C-alpha positions as CSV (number, residue, x, y, z in Angstrom):
1,M,-17.5,9.6,20.2
2,E,-13.8,8.6,20.8
3,W,-13.0,4.7,19.8
4,E,-10.3,2.4,21.1
5,V,-9.3,-1.0,19.5
6,V,-8.1,-3.9,21.2
7,I,-6.3,-5.9,19.1
8,G,-4.8,-9.5,19.4
9,L,-3.0,-12.0,17.0
10,E,-2.6,-15.5,16.9
11,I,0.1,-16.6,14.9
12,H,0.2,-19.6,13.1
13,T,3.8,-20.7,12.6
14,Q,4.6,-23.7,11.3
15,L,7.8,-25.7,12.3
16,N,10.2,-26.8,9.7
17,T,10.9,-30.4,11.0
18,K,11.6,-32.8,8.4
19,T,8.9,-35.5,8.9
20,K,5.1,-34.5,10.7
21,I,4.4,-34.0,14.3
22,F,2.4,-36.9,15.1
23,S,4.2,-39.3,11.5
24,A,7.4,-40.1,9.7
25,A,5.5,-38.5,6.5
26,A,7.4,-35.9,4.8
27,T,6.4,-31.9,5.4
28,A,8.2,-31.1,2.1
29,Y,6.1,-28.3,0.2
30,G,4.7,-28.6,-3.5
31,A,4.3,-32.2,-3.2
32,E,1.8,-34.0,-5.0
33,P,-1.8,-34.2,-3.8
34,N,-2.0,-37.2,-0.9
35,T,1.6,-38.8,-1.7
36,Q,2.8,-37.3,2.1
37,A,-0.1,-38.4,4.4
38,C,0.0,-41.5,5.9
39,A,-2.0,-43.8,8.1
40,V,-1.5,-41.5,11.3
41,D,-2.4,-38.6,9.9
42,L,-5.1,-39.7,8.6
43,G,-6.7,-41.2,11.1
44,L,-6.8,-44.5,10.6
45,P,-8.1,-47.3,13.7
46,G,-5.2,-48.9,15.2
47,V,-2.0,-46.3,14.4
48,L,-0.8,-44.3,17.2
49,P,1.2,-40.7,16.9
50,V,4.4,-40.8,18.0
51,L,5.3,-37.3,19.4
52,N,8.7,-35.6,17.4
53,R,10.9,-34.7,19.3
54,E,12.4,-31.7,17.6
55,A,9.1,-30.0,17.0
56,V,8.9,-30.3,21.0
57,A,12.3,-28.9,20.9
58,K,11.6,-26.0,18.1
59,A,8.6,-24.5,20.0
60,A,10.7,-24.9,23.7
61,M,13.6,-22.6,21.7
62,F,10.9,-19.7,20.3
63,G,9.8,-19.9,24.4
64,L,13.7,-18.8,25.0
65,A,13.2,-16.2,22.7
66,V,11.1,-14.5,24.0
67,D,11.6,-14.3,27.2
68,A,9.0,-17.4,28.5
69,T,8.1,-20.1,30.8
70,I,8.1,-23.2,29.6
71,N,6.1,-26.1,30.8
72,D,7.8,-29.6,32.1
73,G,4.9,-32.2,31.6
74,S,2.5,-29.8,28.8
75,V,0.0,-31.9,27.7
76,F,-1.8,-32.8,24.2
77,D,-5.7,-32.5,23.6
78,R,-8.5,-33.6,21.3
79,K,-10.1,-30.5,19.6
80,N,-13.0,-32.3,17.7
81,Y,-14.9,-30.9,15.3
82,F,-16.1,-31.9,11.3
83,Y,-14.7,-30.2,8.1
84,P,-14.0,-32.1,5.1
85,D,-10.2,-31.3,5.6
86,L,-9.6,-33.2,9.4
87,P,-10.3,-36.9,8.0
88,K,-10.2,-38.3,11.9
89,G,-12.5,-35.5,13.4
90,Y,-10.2,-33.7,15.5
91,Q,-7.2,-32.1,16.0
92,I,-3.7,-32.8,18.1
93,S,-3.7,-29.3,19.8
94,Q,-2.6,-28.4,23.6
95,L,-5.5,-26.1,25.6
96,A,-4.7,-26.8,29.4
97,I,-1.2,-26.8,29.9
98,P,0.6,-25.3,26.3
99,I,4.2,-25.8,26.4
100,V,4.8,-21.7,26.7
101,E,3.6,-19.5,28.1
102,H,3.7,-15.6,29.8
103,G,6.8,-14.2,26.9
104,K,6.5,-10.8,26.1
105,L,8.0,-8.7,22.7
106,D,9.2,-5.3,22.7
107,I,8.2,-3.6,19.4
108,S,9.0,0.2,17.8
109,L,6.2,2.1,17.0
110,E,6.0,5.3,14.8
111,D,6.7,7.8,17.4
112,G,10.0,6.5,18.0
113,S,8.6,4.6,22.0
114,T,8.9,1.2,22.6
115,K,5.8,-1.1,23.4
116,S,6.0,-4.3,25.1
117,V,3.4,-6.7,24.5
118,G,3.2,-9.6,26.0
119,I,3.0,-13.5,24.6
120,T,0.0,-15.5,26.0
121,R,1.1,-18.4,25.3
122,A,2.7,-20.7,22.0
123,H,1.4,-24.8,21.8
124,L,1.8,-27.1,19.7
125,E,-0.7,-28.5,17.2
126,E,-1.1,-30.8,14.2
127,D,-2.2,-28.8,11.0
128,A,-5.1,-29.6,9.2
129,G,-5.6,-30.6,5.4
130,K,-6.0,-28.2,2.1
131,S,-9.6,-27.8,0.5
132,L,-9.0,-27.4,-3.0
133,H,-12.0,-25.4,-5.2
134,E,-10.3,-24.8,-8.1
135,D,-9.8,-27.4,-10.6
136,F,-13.0,-28.6,-9.6
137,D,-15.9,-27.6,-10.5
138,G,-18.9,-27.5,-8.5
139,M,-17.3,-30.1,-5.9
140,T,-13.9,-29.8,-3.8
141,G,-10.9,-31.4,-3.2
142,I,-9.4,-32.3,-0.6
143,D,-5.3,-32.8,-0.5
144,L,-3.9,-34.2,2.9
145,N,-0.2,-33.8,2.6
146,R,-0.1,-31.2,5.4
147,A,-2.2,-33.2,7.4
148,G,0.0,-33.5,10.9
149,T,2.8,-30.8,9.6
150,P,3.8,-29.5,13.2
151,L,2.9,-26.2,14.4
152,I,3.2,-23.6,17.2
153,E,-0.4,-21.5,17.9
154,I,1.4,-18.0,19.4
155,V,-1.0,-16.0,21.1
156,S,-0.7,-12.7,21.4
157,E,-2.8,-10.7,24.6
158,P,-4.8,-8.4,23.3
159,E,-2.6,-5.5,23.5
160,M,-2.2,-4.0,20.5
161,S,-4.4,-0.5,19.2
162,S,-3.9,-0.1,15.6
163,A,-3.3,-1.6,12.9
164,K,0.8,-1.0,12.3
165,E,1.0,-2.2,15.8
166,A,-0.5,-5.8,15.1
167,V,1.7,-5.4,11.7
168,A,5.2,-4.5,13.7
169,Y,4.3,-7.8,16.5
170,M,3.9,-9.9,13.8
171,K,6.5,-8.8,12.0
172,K,9.3,-8.9,15.4
173,I,7.8,-12.3,15.4
174,H,8.1,-13.4,12.0
175,S,11.7,-11.9,12.0
176,I,12.8,-14.1,15.6
177,V,11.0,-17.5,14.1
178,Q,13.8,-16.6,11.3
179,Y,16.5,-16.1,13.3
180,L,15.7,-18.9,15.6
181,G,15.6,-21.3,11.9
182,I,12.4,-22.8,13.2
183,C,10.5,-21.7,9.9
184,D,10.9,-20.8,7.2
185,G,8.8,-18.2,7.1
186,N,7.3,-18.4,3.7
187,M,3.9,-16.7,3.8
188,Q,3.2,-17.2,0.1
189,E,3.6,-20.4,1.1
190,G,1.3,-20.3,4.6
191,S,4.4,-21.0,6.6
192,F,3.4,-18.2,8.7
193,R,-0.2,-16.8,8.7
194,C,-2.4,-14.6,11.0
195,D,-5.7,-14.4,12.5
196,A,-6.3,-10.9,13.7
197,N,-9.2,-10.6,16.8
198,V,-10.6,-7.1,16.9
199,S,-13.0,-5.6,18.7
200,V,-13.5,-1.4,19.1
201,R,-15.3,-0.3,22.4
202,H,-16.0,3.8,23.9
203,K,-12.6,5.5,24.6
204,G,-12.4,4.5,28.9
205,D,-14.4,2.0,29.1
206,K,-12.9,-0.7,31.1
207,E,-15.1,-4.2,29.2
208,L,-13.8,-5.4,26.2
209,G,-15.8,-4.9,23.4
210,T,-17.7,-8.1,21.1
211,R,-14.5,-9.3,19.1
212,T,-14.2,-10.4,15.4
213,E,-11.1,-13.2,14.3
214,T,-10.6,-12.7,11.1
215,K,-8.6,-15.9,9.6
216,N,-5.7,-16.9,7.3
217,L,-4.1,-13.4,6.9
218,N,-0.7,-14.6,5.4
219,S,0.6,-10.9,4.2
220,F,1.5,-8.0,6.4
221,R,-0.6,-5.8,4.0
222,F,-4.1,-7.8,4.6
223,V,-2.9,-7.8,7.7
224,E,-3.4,-3.7,8.3
225,R,-5.9,-4.2,5.6
226,A,-8.2,-6.0,7.1
227,I,-7.9,-4.9,10.6
228,N,-8.3,-1.5,9.3
229,Y,-11.3,-2.4,7.7
230,E,-13.1,-4.2,10.8
231,I,-12.1,-1.4,13.2
232,E,-14.0,1.0,11.2
233,R,-17.2,-1.9,10.1
234,Q,-17.7,-2.6,13.8
235,I,-17.6,1.4,14.4
236,D,-20.7,1.8,11.9
237,V,-22.7,-1.3,13.6
238,I,-22.9,0.5,16.9
239,E,-23.2,4.2,15.3
240,S,-25.9,3.2,13.7
241,G,-27.4,1.1,16.8
242,G,-26.7,-2.2,15.6
243,R,-24.1,-4.6,17.7
244,V,-21.2,-6.6,16.8
245,V,-21.5,-10.5,16.6
246,Q,-19.0,-12.8,17.9
247,E,-17.7,-14.7,14.3
248,T,-15.2,-15.7,12.1
249,R,-14.9,-13.6,9.2
250,L,-12.2,-14.1,5.8
251,Y,-10.5,-11.8,4.3
252,D,-11.1,-10.8,0.6
253,A,-8.3,-8.8,-1.2
254,D,-10.2,-8.5,-4.1
255,D,-12.2,-6.0,-2.8
256,D,-10.7,-5.0,0.6
257,S,-13.3,-6.5,2.9
258,T,-13.9,-9.1,5.4
259,R,-17.1,-10.9,5.7
260,T,-18.6,-13.5,7.6
261,M,-17.4,-16.9,7.6
262,R,-19.3,-18.4,10.4
263,T,-20.2,-17.8,13.7
264,K,-18.0,-18.0,16.3
265,E,-16.7,-21.0,18.6
266,E,-16.1,-21.4,22.0
267,A,-13.7,-23.9,23.7
268,N,-16.7,-25.9,24.9
269,D,-17.7,-26.1,21.2
270,Y,-14.9,-27.8,20.2
271,R,-15.0,-30.5,23.2
272,Y,-11.9,-30.7,24.1
273,F,-10.2,-33.3,26.0
274,P,-6.8,-34.9,27.1
275,D,-5.8,-37.3,23.9
276,P,-5.6,-40.6,25.3
277,D,-2.4,-41.5,23.0
278,L,0.5,-39.3,23.9
279,L,1.8,-39.0,27.4
280,P,2.9,-35.2,28.9
281,V,5.8,-33.7,27.8
282,K,8.5,-34.3,29.8
283,L,11.4,-31.7,29.0
284,D,14.7,-33.2,29.4
285,P,16.7,-30.0,31.5
286,E,20.0,-31.1,29.7
287,L,18.5,-30.6,26.7
288,L,17.0,-27.4,27.7
289,A,20.3,-26.0,28.5
290,Q,21.5,-27.1,25.0
291,L,19.0,-25.2,23.2
292,Q,20.2,-22.2,25.8
293,E,23.1,-22.2,24.5
294,E,22.4,-22.5,20.9
295,L,20.3,-19.4,21.1
296,P,22.1,-16.8,18.1
297,E,22.0,-13.3,19.0
298,L,18.4,-12.1,18.6
299,P,17.2,-8.9,16.4
300,D,17.2,-6.1,19.6
301,V,20.1,-7.6,20.9
302,K,21.9,-7.1,16.8
303,Q,20.4,-4.1,16.5
304,K,22.1,-2.6,19.7
305,R,24.8,-3.9,18.3
306,F,25.0,-2.7,15.1
307,C,24.6,1.2,16.8
308,S,27.1,0.7,19.3
309,D,30.2,-1.2,16.9
310,Y,29.4,0.6,13.6
311,G,27.8,3.5,14.5
312,L,24.1,3.4,13.0
313,S,21.2,5.1,13.4
314,D,18.5,3.0,15.3
315,E,16.5,2.9,11.8
316,D,19.6,2.5,9.8
317,A,20.5,-1.1,12.5
318,E,16.6,-2.0,13.2
319,Q,16.6,-2.1,8.9
320,L,19.3,-4.5,8.9
321,S,19.0,-6.5,11.4
322,T,15.5,-7.4,10.7
323,S,16.8,-10.4,8.7
324,R,19.1,-12.6,9.8
325,E,20.0,-12.7,6.1
326,M,20.0,-9.1,5.6
327,A,22.3,-8.2,8.6
328,D,25.0,-11.0,7.5
329,Y,25.3,-9.3,4.0
330,F,25.6,-6.0,6.1
331,E,28.7,-7.3,8.2
332,Q,30.5,-9.5,5.3
333,V,30.2,-6.2,3.3
334,V,32.0,-4.3,6.2
335,A,34.4,-7.0,6.7
336,E,34.9,-6.9,2.8
337,A,35.4,-3.1,2.4
338,N,37.9,-2.9,5.4
339,G,35.1,-1.6,7.6
340,Q,33.5,1.6,5.6
341,A,30.1,0.8,7.7
342,K,28.0,3.8,7.5
343,M,28.8,3.5,3.6
344,A,27.3,-0.3,3.2
345,A,24.4,0.0,5.6
346,N,23.8,2.9,2.7
347,W,23.9,1.2,-0.4
348,V,22.9,-2.1,1.8
349,S,19.6,-0.2,3.1
350,G,19.3,2.1,-0.1
351,E,20.6,1.2,-3.9
352,L,20.3,-3.2,-2.7
353,S,17.2,-2.9,-0.9
354,G,15.9,-0.8,-3.3
355,A,16.5,-3.1,-5.9
356,L,15.7,-6.4,-4.5
357,N,12.1,-4.6,-4.0
358,Q,11.7,-3.5,-7.2
359,N,12.7,-7.2,-9.1
360,N,10.6,-9.1,-5.3
361,L,14.0,-11.1,-4.4
362,D,14.9,-11.0,-1.4
363,I,18.6,-10.5,-0.3
364,A,19.4,-14.4,-0.4
365,Q,18.6,-13.9,-4.3
366,S,20.6,-10.8,-4.6
367,P,22.4,-11.2,-8.0
368,V,25.4,-8.7,-6.5
369,S,27.9,-10.4,-3.6
370,A,28.7,-9.0,-0.8
371,E,32.1,-9.2,-2.0
372,R,31.1,-7.5,-5.2
373,L,29.5,-4.7,-3.0
374,A,32.3,-4.4,-0.7
375,Q,34.7,-3.9,-4.0
376,L,32.3,-1.0,-4.8
377,I,32.0,1.0,-2.0
378,S,36.0,0.3,-2.0
379,R,36.4,2.3,-4.6
380,I,34.3,5.2,-3.9
381,S,36.3,5.7,-0.3
382,D,39.3,5.7,-1.9
383,N,38.7,7.9,-4.6
384,T,38.6,5.8,-7.2
385,I,35.1,6.7,-8.4
386,S,32.2,8.8,-6.9
387,G,29.4,8.0,-5.7
388,K,26.8,9.3,-8.7
389,I,29.5,7.4,-11.2
390,A,29.1,4.4,-8.3
391,K,25.4,4.2,-8.9
392,E,26.2,3.5,-12.8
393,V,28.2,0.7,-11.6
394,F,25.6,-0.5,-9.6
395,Q,23.1,-1.4,-12.4
396,D,25.9,-3.1,-14.6
397,M,26.8,-5.1,-11.7
398,W,23.4,-6.0,-10.7
399,S,22.8,-6.9,-14.7
400,S,26.1,-8.5,-15.3
401,D,28.9,-11.1,-12.5
402,K,31.8,-8.8,-13.3
403,T,33.3,-6.9,-10.8
404,A,33.2,-3.3,-10.0
405,D,37.2,-2.5,-10.9
406,Q,36.2,-4.3,-14.1
407,I,33.3,-2.2,-14.8
408,I,35.2,1.1,-14.0
409,E,37.6,-0.1,-15.8
410,E,35.7,-1.4,-19.5
411,K,33.9,2.4,-18.7
412,S,36.3,4.2,-17.7
413,L,35.0,5.6,-15.5
414,Q,38.0,6.7,-12.6
415,Q,37.4,9.6,-11.0
416,I,39.5,12.8,-12.4
417,S,41.4,13.8,-9.4
418,D,44.3,15.9,-11.2
419,V,44.2,19.7,-10.3
420,G,45.3,21.0,-13.3
421,E,42.6,19.0,-15.2
422,L,39.8,20.1,-12.9
423,E,40.9,23.4,-12.8
424,A,41.0,24.0,-16.2
425,I,37.4,22.8,-16.3
426,V,36.8,25.2,-13.2
427,D,37.8,28.2,-15.0
428,K,35.9,27.4,-18.2
429,V,32.9,27.3,-16.3
430,V,33.1,30.5,-14.7
431,A,34.2,32.6,-17.8
432,E,31.3,31.4,-19.9
433,N,29.2,32.0,-17.2
434,P,29.4,36.3,-16.1
435,K,26.1,36.5,-15.4
436,Q,25.6,33.4,-12.4
437,V,29.5,35.1,-11.2
438,E,27.8,38.3,-10.5
439,Q,24.7,36.6,-8.8
440,Y,26.9,34.0,-6.6
441,L,29.0,37.3,-5.6
442,S,26.3,39.5,-5.1
443,G,24.7,37.4,-2.5
444,K,23.1,34.7,-4.0
445,D,24.3,31.3,-2.7
446,K,22.4,29.3,-4.2
447,V,23.9,29.8,-7.5
448,F,26.8,28.0,-6.4
449,G,25.4,24.4,-7.1
450,F,24.8,25.9,-10.9
451,F,28.6,25.7,-11.0
452,V,29.3,22.9,-10.0
453,G,26.7,20.5,-11.8
454,S,28.2,22.2,-14.9
455,V,31.8,21.2,-14.1
456,M,29.7,17.6,-13.6
457,K,28.1,18.1,-16.9
458,L,31.5,18.8,-18.8
459,T,33.3,15.3,-16.8
460,K,30.4,13.1,-17.3
461,G,30.3,13.0,-14.0
462,K,33.4,11.8,-13.1
463,A,35.6,15.1,-11.3
464,N,36.2,14.2,-8.1
465,P,33.0,16.3,-6.4
466,A,35.2,17.5,-2.9
467,Q,37.8,19.0,-5.6
468,V,35.1,20.3,-7.1
469,N,34.0,22.0,-4.6
470,E,37.6,23.4,-3.1
471,L,38.4,24.4,-6.4
472,L,35.1,26.8,-7.2
473,K,35.1,28.7,-3.6
474,K,39.0,29.4,-4.7
475,K,37.8,30.9,-8.2
476,L,34.9,32.4,-6.7
477,V,35.7,35.5,-4.9
């Protein structure tokens, strides 16, 4: 039996406003518990919410970036439920008329094709508090610092058909909100997290299967693993004669599985009704025009420009444009290295990204600045050092604040380009290896690499590779 998978994501994106969506309490991460929750966040009697204009503007900016409809007159509703970290018993959200609807997003698939995924809606809402279980033996602590923090919940159409597509979509949203500067994207701190709705059906069926929702996935790796687990679990349930139950599930990273959290609620379980304390949101046309004007160059546009302006491949351009900081770093290297775009792309995507990943750093934390990397690239392009020696220099730059020129000078790493000096070394290698000479002359072309390697070994990697190749070809005839 062949199966089809249907996936939709609900991505909770924390807007990086200084104050909460309905109060003047601070939103800074990491403060002492319950030091940033005011009477409004706690829902004490007699207080009224006041909408944060900046949160509205940032939600609208996201809508513009994904070519969505920005609703004039969106309304806030009360989503009623009881939970320890929600002291007022309801969450202010948007159900009937969200601020953003009907957007779309293109994602790149593994086979090189592009898929357009619909964005159903993105609505403003307040976050709840946080339940703390550690350090409370047999009890639960409540931290309300997060209560009232502004979110947009970005809901996709159920149009993804694999975990990899879901991750590609989530990464694209992550990239866009960071380009827009509306969210720090910090997944470890919960600023960007996801609920995954997954169902399976027999191939060709039109009716959707029963879906489950796996909550609060805060890494791309967990999203992929949780979805893949859920796909296999649901197929096993159906093929064993059971039925999938609509429910909310949790992902357990320790044993890489999902488990039941609670039976899934429907909208009517939450008894939504319009919040009587908040008026419909009327958007100033001048504000929308200003936001449209302020939209930055977004990842897709930047990727195309990198291909056209710098001659990069689609793959290189996509990798370099995924992060705005990475793209800015790359362009600074190109400018400082006199336009050596291809070499800059190779170094930023290769050696630098590898070192950053190995040390769990992002580009903003790179010990090697764009200026220093550009100088290293310049020394390769002007033949001061070879590419091989450059990697050695890079390692020294990574662990010190020295420039490439300082390291090259201190270690005498300048490339040997003197024809006479190289010719003598080539002659020595040829003379000492008559057997390999005979093999090469008999047609074994692969032996040529042996001679190049021998020369590079004798010169400790400092010989000019192009000149070595040229001299060897002249000698080996």
